[in-house]
Every structure is written in structure tokens, then in C-alpha cells.
Short mmCIF file of C-alpha atoms in Angstrom, two decimals:
data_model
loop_
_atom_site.label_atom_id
_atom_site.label_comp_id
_atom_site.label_asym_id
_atom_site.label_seq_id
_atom_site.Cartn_x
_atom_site.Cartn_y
_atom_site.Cartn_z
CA UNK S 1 46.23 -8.59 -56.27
CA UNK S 2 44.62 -11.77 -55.67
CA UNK S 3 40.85 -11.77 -55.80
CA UNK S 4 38.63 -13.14 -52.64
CA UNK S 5 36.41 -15.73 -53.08
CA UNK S 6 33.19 -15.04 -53.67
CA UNK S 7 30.26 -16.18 -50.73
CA UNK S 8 28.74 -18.84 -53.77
CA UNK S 9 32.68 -20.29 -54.42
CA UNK S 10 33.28 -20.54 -50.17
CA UNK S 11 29.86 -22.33 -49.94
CA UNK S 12 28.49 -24.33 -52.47
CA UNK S 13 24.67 -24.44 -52.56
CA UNK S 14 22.48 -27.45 -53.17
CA UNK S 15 21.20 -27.61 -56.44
CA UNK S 16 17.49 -27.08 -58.08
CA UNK S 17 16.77 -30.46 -58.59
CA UNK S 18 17.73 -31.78 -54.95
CA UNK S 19 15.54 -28.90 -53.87
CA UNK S 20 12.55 -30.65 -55.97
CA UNK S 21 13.40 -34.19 -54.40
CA UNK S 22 13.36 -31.98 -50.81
CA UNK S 23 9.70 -31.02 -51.79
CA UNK S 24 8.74 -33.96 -52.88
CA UNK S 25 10.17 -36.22 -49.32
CA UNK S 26 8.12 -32.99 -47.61
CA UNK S 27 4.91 -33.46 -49.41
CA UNK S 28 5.03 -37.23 -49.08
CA UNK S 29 5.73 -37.48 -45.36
CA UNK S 30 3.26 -35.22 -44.49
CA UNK S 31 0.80 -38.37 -45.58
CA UNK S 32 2.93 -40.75 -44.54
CA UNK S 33 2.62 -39.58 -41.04
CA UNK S 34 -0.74 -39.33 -41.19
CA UNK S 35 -1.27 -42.15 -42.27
CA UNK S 36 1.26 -44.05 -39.40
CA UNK S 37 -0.72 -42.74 -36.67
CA UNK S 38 -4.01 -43.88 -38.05
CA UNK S 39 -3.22 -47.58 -39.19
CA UNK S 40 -2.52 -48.19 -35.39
CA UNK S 41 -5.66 -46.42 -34.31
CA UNK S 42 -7.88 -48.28 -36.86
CA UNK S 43 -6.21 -51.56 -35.52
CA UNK S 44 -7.10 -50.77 -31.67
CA UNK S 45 -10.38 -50.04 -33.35
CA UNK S 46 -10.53 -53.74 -34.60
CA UNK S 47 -8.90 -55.60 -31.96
CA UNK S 48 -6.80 -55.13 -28.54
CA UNK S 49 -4.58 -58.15 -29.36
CA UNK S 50 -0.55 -56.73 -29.33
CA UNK S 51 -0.30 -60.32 -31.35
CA UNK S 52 -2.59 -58.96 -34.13
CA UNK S 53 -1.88 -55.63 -33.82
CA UNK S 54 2.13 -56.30 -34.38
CA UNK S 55 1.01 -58.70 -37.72
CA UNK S 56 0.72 -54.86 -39.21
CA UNK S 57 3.94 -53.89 -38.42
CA UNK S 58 5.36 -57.06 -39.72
CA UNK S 59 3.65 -56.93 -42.78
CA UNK S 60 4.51 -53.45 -43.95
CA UNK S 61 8.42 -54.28 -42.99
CA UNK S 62 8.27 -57.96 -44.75
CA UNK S 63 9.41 -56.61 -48.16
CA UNK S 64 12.64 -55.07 -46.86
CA UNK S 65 13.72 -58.82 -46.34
CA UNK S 66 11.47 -60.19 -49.38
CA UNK S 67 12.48 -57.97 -52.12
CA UNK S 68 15.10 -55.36 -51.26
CA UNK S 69 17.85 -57.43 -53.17
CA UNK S 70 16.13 -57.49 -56.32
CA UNK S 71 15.33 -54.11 -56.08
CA UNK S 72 18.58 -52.91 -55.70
CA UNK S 73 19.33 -54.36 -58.90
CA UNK S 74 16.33 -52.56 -60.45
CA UNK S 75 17.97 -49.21 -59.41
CA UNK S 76 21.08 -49.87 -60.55
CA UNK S 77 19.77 -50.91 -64.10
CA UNK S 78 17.02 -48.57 -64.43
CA UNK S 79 15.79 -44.72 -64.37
CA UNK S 80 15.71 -43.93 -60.71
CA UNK S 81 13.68 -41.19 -60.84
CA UNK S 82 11.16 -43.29 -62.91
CA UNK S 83 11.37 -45.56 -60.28
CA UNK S 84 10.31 -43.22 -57.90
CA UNK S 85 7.53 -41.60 -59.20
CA UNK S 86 5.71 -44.45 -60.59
CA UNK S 87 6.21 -46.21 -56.99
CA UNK S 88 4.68 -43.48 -55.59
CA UNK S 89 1.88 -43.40 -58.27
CA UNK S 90 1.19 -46.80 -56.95
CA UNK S 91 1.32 -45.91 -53.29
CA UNK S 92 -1.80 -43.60 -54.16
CA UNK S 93 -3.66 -45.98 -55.78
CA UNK S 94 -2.96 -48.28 -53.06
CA UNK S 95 -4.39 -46.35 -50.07
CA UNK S 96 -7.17 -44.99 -52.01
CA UNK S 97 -8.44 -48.47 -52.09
CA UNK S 98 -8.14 -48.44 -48.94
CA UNK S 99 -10.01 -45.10 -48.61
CA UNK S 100 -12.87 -46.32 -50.21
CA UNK S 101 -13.15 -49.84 -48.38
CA UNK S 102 -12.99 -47.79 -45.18
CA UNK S 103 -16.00 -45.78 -46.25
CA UNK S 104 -17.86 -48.59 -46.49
CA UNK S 105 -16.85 -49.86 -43.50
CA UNK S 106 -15.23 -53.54 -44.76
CA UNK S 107 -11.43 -52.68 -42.96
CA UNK S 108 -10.32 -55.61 -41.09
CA UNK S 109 -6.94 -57.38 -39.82
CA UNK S 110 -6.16 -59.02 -42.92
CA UNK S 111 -7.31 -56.05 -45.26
CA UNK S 112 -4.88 -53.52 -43.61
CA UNK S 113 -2.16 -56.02 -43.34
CA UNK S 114 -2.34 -56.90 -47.34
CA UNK S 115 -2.65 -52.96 -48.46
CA UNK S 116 0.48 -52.80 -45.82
CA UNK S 117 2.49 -55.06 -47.62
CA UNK S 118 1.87 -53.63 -50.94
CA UNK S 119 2.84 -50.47 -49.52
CA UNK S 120 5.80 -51.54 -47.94
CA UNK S 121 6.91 -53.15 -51.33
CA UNK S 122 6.67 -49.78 -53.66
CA UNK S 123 8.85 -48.04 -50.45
CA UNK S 124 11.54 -50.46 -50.79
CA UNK S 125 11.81 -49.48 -54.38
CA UNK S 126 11.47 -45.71 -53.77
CA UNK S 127 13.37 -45.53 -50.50
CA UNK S 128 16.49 -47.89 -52.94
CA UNK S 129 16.14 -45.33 -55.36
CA UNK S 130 16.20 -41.86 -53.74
CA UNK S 131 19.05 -42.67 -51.49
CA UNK S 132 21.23 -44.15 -54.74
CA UNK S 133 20.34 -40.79 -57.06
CA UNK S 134 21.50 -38.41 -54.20
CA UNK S 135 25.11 -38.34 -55.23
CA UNK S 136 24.01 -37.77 -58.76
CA UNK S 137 22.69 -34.40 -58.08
CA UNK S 138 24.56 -33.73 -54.52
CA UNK S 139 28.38 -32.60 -54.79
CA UNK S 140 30.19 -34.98 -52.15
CA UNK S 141 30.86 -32.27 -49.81
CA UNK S 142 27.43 -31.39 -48.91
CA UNK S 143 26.13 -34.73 -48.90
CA UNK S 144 25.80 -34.76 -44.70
CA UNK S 145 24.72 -31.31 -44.99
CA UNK S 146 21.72 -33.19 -47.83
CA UNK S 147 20.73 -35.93 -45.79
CA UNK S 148 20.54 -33.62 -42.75
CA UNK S 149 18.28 -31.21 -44.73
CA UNK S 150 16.13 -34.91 -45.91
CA UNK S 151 16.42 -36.15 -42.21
CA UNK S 152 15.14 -32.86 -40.89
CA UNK S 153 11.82 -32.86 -43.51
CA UNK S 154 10.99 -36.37 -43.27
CA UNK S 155 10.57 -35.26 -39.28
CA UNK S 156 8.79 -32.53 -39.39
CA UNK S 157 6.38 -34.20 -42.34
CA UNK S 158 6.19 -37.72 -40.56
CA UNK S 159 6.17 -37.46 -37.27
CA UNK S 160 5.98 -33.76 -36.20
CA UNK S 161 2.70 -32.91 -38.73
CA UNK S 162 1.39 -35.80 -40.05
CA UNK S 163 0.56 -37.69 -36.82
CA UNK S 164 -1.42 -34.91 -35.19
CA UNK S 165 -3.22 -34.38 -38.63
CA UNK S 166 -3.86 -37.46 -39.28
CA UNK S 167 -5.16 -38.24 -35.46
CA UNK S 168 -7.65 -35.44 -35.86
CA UNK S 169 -8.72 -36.32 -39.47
CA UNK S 170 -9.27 -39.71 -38.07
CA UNK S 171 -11.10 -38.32 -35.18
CA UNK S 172 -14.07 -37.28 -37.70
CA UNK S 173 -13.63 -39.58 -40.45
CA UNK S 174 -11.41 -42.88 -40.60
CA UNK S 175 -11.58 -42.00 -44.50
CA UNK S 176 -10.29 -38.46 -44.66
CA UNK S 177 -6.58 -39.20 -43.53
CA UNK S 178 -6.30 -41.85 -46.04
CA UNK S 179 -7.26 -39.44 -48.65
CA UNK S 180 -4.76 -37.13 -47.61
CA UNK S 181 -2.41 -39.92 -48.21
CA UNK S 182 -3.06 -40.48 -51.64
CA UNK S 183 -3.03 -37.17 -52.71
CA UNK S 184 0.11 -36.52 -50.57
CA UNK S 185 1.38 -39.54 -52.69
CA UNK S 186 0.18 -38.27 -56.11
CA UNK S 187 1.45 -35.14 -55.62
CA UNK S 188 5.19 -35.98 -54.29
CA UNK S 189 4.93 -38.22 -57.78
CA UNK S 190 4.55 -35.11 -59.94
CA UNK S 191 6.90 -33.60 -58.61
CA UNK S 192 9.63 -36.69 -58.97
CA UNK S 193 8.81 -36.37 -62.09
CA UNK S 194 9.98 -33.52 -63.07
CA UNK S 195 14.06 -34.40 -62.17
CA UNK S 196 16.43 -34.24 -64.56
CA UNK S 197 17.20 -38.23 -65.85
CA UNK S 198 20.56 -39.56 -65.52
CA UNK S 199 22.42 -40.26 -68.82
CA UNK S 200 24.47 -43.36 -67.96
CA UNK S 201 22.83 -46.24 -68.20
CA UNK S 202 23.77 -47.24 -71.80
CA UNK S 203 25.67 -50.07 -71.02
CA UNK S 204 25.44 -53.59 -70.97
CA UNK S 205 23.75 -55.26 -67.38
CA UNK S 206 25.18 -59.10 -65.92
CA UNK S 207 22.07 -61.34 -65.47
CA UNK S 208 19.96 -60.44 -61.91
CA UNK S 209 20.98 -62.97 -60.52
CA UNK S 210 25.21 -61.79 -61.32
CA UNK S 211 24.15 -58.42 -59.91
CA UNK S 212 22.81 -58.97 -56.85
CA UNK S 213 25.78 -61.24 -56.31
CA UNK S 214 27.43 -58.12 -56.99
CA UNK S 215 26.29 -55.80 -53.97
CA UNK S 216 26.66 -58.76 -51.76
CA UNK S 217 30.31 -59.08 -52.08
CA UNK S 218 30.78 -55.95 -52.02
CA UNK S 219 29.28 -55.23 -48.81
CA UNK S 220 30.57 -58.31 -47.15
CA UNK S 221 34.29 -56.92 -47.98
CA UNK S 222 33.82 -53.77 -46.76
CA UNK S 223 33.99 -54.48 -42.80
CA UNK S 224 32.69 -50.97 -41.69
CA UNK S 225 29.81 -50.87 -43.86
CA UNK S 226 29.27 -54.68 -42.69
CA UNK S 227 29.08 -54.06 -39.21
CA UNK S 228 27.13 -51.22 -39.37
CA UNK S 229 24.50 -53.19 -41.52
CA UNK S 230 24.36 -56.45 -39.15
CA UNK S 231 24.54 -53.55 -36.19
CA UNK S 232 21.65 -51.76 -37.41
CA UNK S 233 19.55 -55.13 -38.13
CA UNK S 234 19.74 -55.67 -34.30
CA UNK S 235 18.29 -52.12 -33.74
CA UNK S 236 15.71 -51.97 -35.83
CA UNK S 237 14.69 -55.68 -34.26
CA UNK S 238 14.64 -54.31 -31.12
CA UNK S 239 13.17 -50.78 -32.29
CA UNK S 240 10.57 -52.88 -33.72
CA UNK S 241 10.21 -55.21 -30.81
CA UNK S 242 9.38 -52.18 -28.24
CA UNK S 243 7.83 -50.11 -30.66
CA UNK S 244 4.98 -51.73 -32.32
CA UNK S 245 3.18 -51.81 -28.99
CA UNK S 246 3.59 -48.22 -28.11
CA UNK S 247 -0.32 -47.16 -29.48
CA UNK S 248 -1.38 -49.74 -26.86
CA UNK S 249 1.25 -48.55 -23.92
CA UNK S 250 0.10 -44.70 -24.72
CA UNK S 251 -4.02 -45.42 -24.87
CA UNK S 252 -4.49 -48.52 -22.44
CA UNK S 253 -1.32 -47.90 -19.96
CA UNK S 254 -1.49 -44.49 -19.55
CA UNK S 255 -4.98 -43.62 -20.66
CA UNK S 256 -4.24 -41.43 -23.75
CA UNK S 257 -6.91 -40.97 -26.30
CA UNK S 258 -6.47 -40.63 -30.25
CA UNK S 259 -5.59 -36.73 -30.39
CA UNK S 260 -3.44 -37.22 -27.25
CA UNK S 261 -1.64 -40.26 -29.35
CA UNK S 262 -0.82 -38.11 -31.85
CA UNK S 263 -0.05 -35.29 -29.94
CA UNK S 264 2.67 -38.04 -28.06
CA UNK S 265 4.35 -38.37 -31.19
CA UNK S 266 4.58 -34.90 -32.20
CA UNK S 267 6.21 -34.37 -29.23
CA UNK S 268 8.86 -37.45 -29.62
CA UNK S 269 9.40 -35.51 -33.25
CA UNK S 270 10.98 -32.27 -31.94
CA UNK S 271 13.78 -34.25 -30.97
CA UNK S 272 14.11 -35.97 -34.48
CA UNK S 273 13.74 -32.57 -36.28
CA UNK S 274 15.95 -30.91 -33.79
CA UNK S 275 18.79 -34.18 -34.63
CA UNK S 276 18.61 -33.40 -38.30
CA UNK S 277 19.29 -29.78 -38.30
CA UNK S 278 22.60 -29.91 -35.98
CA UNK S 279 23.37 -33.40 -37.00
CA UNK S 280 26.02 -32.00 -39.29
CA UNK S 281 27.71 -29.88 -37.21
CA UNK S 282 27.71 -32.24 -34.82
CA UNK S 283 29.50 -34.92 -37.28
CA UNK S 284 31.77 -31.93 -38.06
CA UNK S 285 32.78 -30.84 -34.55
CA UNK S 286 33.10 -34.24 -32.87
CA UNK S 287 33.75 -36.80 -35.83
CA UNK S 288 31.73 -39.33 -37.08
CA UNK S 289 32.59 -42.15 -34.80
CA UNK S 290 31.91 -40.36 -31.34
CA UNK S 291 29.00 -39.43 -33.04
CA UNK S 292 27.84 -43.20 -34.17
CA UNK S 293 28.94 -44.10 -30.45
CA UNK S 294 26.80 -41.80 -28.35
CA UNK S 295 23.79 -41.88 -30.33
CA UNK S 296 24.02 -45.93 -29.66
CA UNK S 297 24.90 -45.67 -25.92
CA UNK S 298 21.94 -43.30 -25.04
CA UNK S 299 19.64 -44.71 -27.20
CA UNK S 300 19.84 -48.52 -24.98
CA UNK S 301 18.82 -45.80 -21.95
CA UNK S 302 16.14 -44.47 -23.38
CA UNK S 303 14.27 -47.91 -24.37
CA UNK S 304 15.20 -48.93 -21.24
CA UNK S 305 13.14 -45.55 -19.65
CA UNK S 306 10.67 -45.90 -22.16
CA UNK S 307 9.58 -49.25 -20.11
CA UNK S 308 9.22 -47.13 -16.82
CA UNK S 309 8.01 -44.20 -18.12
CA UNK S 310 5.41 -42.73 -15.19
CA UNK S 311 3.53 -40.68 -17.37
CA UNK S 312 3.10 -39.63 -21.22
CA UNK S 313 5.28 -36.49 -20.11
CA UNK S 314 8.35 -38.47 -19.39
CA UNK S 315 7.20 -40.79 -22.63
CA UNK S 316 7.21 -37.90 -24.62
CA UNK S 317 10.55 -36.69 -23.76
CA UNK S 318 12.43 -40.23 -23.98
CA UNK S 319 10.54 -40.43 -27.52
CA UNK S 320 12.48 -37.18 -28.27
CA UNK S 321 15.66 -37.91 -27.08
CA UNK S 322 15.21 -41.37 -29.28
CA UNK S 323 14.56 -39.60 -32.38
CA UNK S 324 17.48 -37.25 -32.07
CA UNK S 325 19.50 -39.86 -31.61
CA UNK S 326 18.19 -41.91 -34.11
CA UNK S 327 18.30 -39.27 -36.95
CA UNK S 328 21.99 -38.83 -35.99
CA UNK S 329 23.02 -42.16 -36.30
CA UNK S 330 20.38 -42.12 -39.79
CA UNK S 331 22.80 -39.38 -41.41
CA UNK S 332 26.41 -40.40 -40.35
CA UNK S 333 25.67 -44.01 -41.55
CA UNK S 334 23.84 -42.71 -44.72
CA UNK S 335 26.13 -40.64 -45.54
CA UNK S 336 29.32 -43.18 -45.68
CA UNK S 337 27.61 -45.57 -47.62
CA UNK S 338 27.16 -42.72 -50.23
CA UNK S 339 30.93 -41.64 -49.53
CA UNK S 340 32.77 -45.04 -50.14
CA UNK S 341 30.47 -47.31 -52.58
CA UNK S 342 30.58 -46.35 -56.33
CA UNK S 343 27.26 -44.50 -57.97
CA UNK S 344 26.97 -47.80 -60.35
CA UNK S 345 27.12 -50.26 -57.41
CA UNK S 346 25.06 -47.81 -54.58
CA UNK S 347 21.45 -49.30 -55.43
CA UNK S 348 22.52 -52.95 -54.80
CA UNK S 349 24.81 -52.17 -51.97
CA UNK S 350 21.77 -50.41 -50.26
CA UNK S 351 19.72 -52.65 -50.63
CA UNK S 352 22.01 -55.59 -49.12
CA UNK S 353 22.67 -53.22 -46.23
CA UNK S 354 19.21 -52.37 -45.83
CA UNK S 355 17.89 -56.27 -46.32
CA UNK S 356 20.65 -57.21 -43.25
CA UNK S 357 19.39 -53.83 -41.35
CA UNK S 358 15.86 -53.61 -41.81
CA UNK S 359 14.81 -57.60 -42.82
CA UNK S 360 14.22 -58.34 -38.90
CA UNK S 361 11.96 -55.66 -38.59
CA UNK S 362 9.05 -58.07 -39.25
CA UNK S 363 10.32 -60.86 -36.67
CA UNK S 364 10.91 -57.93 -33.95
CA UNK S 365 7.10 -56.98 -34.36
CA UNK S 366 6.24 -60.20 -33.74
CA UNK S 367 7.77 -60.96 -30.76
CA UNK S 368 7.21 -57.19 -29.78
CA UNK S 369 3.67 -58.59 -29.87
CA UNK S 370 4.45 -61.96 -27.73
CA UNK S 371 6.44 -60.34 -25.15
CA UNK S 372 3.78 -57.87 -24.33
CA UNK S 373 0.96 -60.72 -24.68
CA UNK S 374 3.12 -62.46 -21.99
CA UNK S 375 4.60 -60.11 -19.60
CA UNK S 376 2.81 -56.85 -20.03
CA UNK S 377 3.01 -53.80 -22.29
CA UNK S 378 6.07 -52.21 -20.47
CA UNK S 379 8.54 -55.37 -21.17
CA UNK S 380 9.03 -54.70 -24.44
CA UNK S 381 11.20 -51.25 -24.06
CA UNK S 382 13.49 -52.92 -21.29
CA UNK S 383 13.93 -56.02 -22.87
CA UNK S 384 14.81 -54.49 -26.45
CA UNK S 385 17.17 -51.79 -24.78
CA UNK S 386 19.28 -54.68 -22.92
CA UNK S 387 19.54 -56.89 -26.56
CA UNK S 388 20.38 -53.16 -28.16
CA UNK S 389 23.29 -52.89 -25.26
CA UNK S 390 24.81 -56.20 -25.80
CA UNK S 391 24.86 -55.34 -29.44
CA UNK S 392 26.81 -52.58 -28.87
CA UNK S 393 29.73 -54.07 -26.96
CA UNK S 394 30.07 -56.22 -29.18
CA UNK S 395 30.29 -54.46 -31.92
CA UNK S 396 32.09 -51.78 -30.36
CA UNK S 397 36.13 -52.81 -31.09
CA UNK S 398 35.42 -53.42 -34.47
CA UNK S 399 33.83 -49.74 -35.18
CA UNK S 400 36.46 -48.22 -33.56
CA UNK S 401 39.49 -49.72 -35.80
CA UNK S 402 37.09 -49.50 -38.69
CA UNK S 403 36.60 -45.97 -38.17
CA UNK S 404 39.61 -45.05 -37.76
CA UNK S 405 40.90 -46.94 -41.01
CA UNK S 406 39.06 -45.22 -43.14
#
């Protein structure tokens, strides 16, 4: 008589140690978030320049295009979960500085744009690393059903609680949501630490400068992952472009205060969180490229909405839409890279696709900044969903053939 499988040999479970990286993403986003909605209202604070206010955004994205070659290297070279939990040891550090100059009242402009940088450089490093080590303690066939579970915490810790947290910490003490930061930080870096350490990296490294070379050609041979990485460099351009402006749109536009800020983002998380709990079924029931396609297509309407938006109700839900889309487009795309590209060559191959994809983050804050200085603080949405359209026609016949290659 032949036996039935058993419920744990039909579905494989995720193991302990992803579970401890889950934790750990939880823990630090929860900070993270906080502490996103508060740099913005610390800036309005200082100034009500969109130029000066998008220098922020532009710093903490500059290391993506600065030093997200060489750090792919680094993780491919090096303990990745030592790379993780002494960048977020760092990170800690970092903002409690930045605690403590707050108390005393000394945060300006240039201050919150330098502690933005440094903390944009450790993420590059962590965010390299804890994308590259997921196949080494994911099975492949759970690895949408992984990021999913990673999509769906990094919502709900940085945009659904953090932001509202973080708004009403703020609201009694600039201070106290910076602290949460830091501890959110030192905590998510015990935990890291305690994941088991990969055994093979005995081997002989090229020079840096060999390696990098490295992840470049391989990414420039693969066309799918190729267009998807100059695809998602216009996005996050244009993300960038309409989003660094939307504290200023949601307080001066439409007359929210701090809680109600945070309470506007909260809101545009549901969607996010509710994109990376059924983002796997919905790769699994549709495919990956209608899935890739639609999240593209609606999300050029929504920016485009976002510009016209009557009221923070209609904000709110065009925020949530976004995010769901977003997060599904975050997991499908994630999710092939980890698929196709060797565990030896995933650190540098990242972090070419994520210098092409997230690099013009910086120059999109900028002129985010410029086009609401000139024409108003509604322009940006329209004018980044129309660049994010033509991008997708474009880049539309060679996804399709791509897709269907593979």
C-alpha cells in the first residue's frame, strides 16, 4: 500500500533561522518607519523649501549609486550575516547621535542630510546582504512565498506602525522617535546575530576591482534581469520625483497636521501589507509577467491621481493602491533575481541591479524639489506618472519575449 504524504512533506515550512531574519526586518522597520515620518516633519520644521527639503531625500539615496558596487563585492566575499548586524550596530549609533543633537536643539539642513547619508550607506550594505543570504536558508520553492512574508513585515513595521508612532512620539518630543530608532536598530542587530554562518567562503577572491567587473557582465547578459533593472531605475526616479514632496502636498495643500501625516501613510500601508500577503498567489494564479504588467500599468494612474487628489481621503486610497502595487512588482522581480543568478555571484549582481534601479533616486528628489518650486506641489505626481508610462511602452516588447523565454 503506498503511504500518503505527510502535511510537513506536501508543504515545506520555512526554516528557524529565516524566521529570526523575519523578526529581525519586523523589529527594524518598526524604527525605520518611525523614523521616515519624522525626518520630513523635522525638515518642515526647519524650512518650507521643496529644494531643501528634497536635498534629504537625495542624500539618504546617494549611496545606492556611490557604493552599491563595492558592496556587492563585500557580500559576496564576506560573512553576510556579519555584515548585517554590525551595519545595523552602526545604524544605532548613528541616529543616537542624532538623538542627542536633537535634544539640544542643534538639528539643521546639513546635520540631517550628513546622518542621512551615513545611514543610507550601512542600508546598502545590509539591504546587499539580506537579499543575497535568503537562498541560503530559503528552499527555492518558497522563496516568493519568503519575500512575500518579508514584503508583508517590512509594511506593516514601516509604513503601517512606525509612521503613526513615530508622528505621535514626535508630537511630544522630536527626541523620543529617534530613540526608538536606535534601539529598534540595536535590537534587530542581536538578533542577526544569532544566524547560523555560511560555510563557503574558503576560497580564493579576484581583486575588487575583477569582481565587480564580474556582476556587471553578468547582469548586462542577462536581458530580463537588464531591463527590469534600467526599468525600475526610471520608477524609482519618478517615485522619487513625486514623492519627496508629499509631507508638503499632505500639510500645506491639504492642511494635514503631523498625526494626520502619519495617519496618511498608515492608511497608504494597508494596501502594501495587503500586496504582500496575496502577492504569491497572485504570481501563482496569473503568472509572473501579467503580474509585472498590471502592477506597472496602474501604478502610472495612480501618480497621475495622486496630482489631483481632492482630499487626503482620495490621497490615502491612491497611496494604497500604490503600495500594493508596488510590493507586487517588489516580490516577482526579487524573487527572479534570486531564481536565475548563482548564490556566489547574487551580492554583486544585486547590487549592479540595484545601482541601475535605485542610483537615480537622488537626481529624482532633486528635481522632485524643482518641479514643485516651479509649478506647484501637485506637478510632481502627473509629471512622474507620464515619464513612468513612456517607460513602460517601451519597455514593454522586450518583457514580454523575455518572459516568456525563460
Amino acid at each position: 500500500m503506498r503511504q500518503e504524504p505527510t502535511r510537513s512533506d506536501a508543504e515545506p515550512r520555512l526554516s528557524a533561522a529565516y524566521w529570526r531574519l523575519w523578526w529581525a526586518t519586523g523589529v527594524n522597520t518598526v524604527g525605520d518607519g518611525a523614523f521616515a515620518a519624522v525626518v520630513p516633519l523635522l525638515a518642515v520644521t526647519i524650512t518650507r523649501d521643496p529644494r531643501l527639503v528634497s536635498v534629504l531625500s537625495a542624500a539618504t539615496y546617494l549611496p545606492w549609486l556611490l557604493l552599491s558596487l563595492p558592496a556587492g563585492a563585500l557580500v559576496d566575499r564576506h560573512d553576510r550575516v556579519g555584515l548585517m548586524w554590525r551595519s545595523q550596530a552602526i545604524q544605532a549609533v548613528i541616529v543616537s547621535v542624532l538623538a542627542v543633537i536633537a535634544v539640544f536643539g542643534q538639528v539643521g539642513i546639513p546635520v540631517l542630510a550628513i546622518m542621512a547619508f551615513g545611514l543610507g550607506a550601512c542600508e546598502v550594505v545590509f539591504a546587499n546582504a539580506a537579499q543575497s543570504i535568503l537562498p541560503d536558508i530559503v528552499a527555492k520553492p518558497l522563496l516568493h512565498r519568503a519575500n512575500g512574508y518579508q514584503q508583508t513585515i517590512t509594511v506593516i513595521g514601516y509604513q503601517f506602525l512606525g509612521p503613526p508612532i513615530g508622528s505621535l512620539l514626535f508630537a511630544v518630543a522630536v527626541a523620543l522617535p529617534l530613540g526608538m530608532d536606535a534601539a529598534s536598530f540595536a535590537l534587530s542587530a542581536a538578533l542577526l546575530a544569532t544566524l547560523p554562518r555560511g560555510g563557503r567562503r574558503q576560497v580564493e577572491y579576484p581583486p575588487m576591482r575583477a569582481a565587480i567587473a564580474d556582476g556587471l557582465r553578468r547582469l548586462a547578459r542577462h536581458r530580463l534581469l537588464r531591463t527590469l533593472a534600467v526599468l525600475l531605475g526610471v520608477n524609482t526616479f519618478c517615485g522619487q520625483l513625486g514623492n519627496v514632496t508629499l509631507v508638503l502636498l499632505a500639510t500645506q495643500t491639504l492642511h494635514l497636521d503631523a498625526r494626520g501625516y502619519g495617519l496618511l501613510l498608515a492608511g497608504a500601508a494597508i494596501g502594501s501589507l495587503l500586496g504582500g500577503l496575496v502577492s504569491a498567489r497572485v504570481v501563482r494564479r496569473v503568472g509572473a509577467l501579467p503580474s509585472l504588467l498590471t502592477a506597472l500599468a496602474v501604478n502610472v494612474v495612480v501618480f497621475v491621481g495622486i496630482g489631483l487628489s481632492p482630499n487626503a481621503i482620495v490621497l490615502g486610497a491612491l497611496l494604497a493602491v500604490n503600495g500594493f502595487v508596488i510590493t507586487l512588482w517588489n516580490v516577482v522581480t526579487v524573487s527572479l533575481r534570486q531564481q536565475v543568478v548563482p548564490p556566489a555571484m547574487l551580492g554583486r549582481v544585486n547590487s549592479v541591479y540595484k545601482m541601475l534601479g535605485w542610483g537615480l533616486i537622488p537626481l529624482g528628489a532633486l528635481a522632485g524639489g524643482l518641479v514643485a518650486h516651479a509649478f506647484g506641489l501637485r506637478a510632481p505626481y502627473p509629471v512622474a506618472g507620464a515619464l513612468r508610462g513612456i517607460a513602460l511602452l517601451v519597455a514593454m516588447p522586450v518583457l514580454i519575449r523575455a518572459m516568456r523565454d525563460q
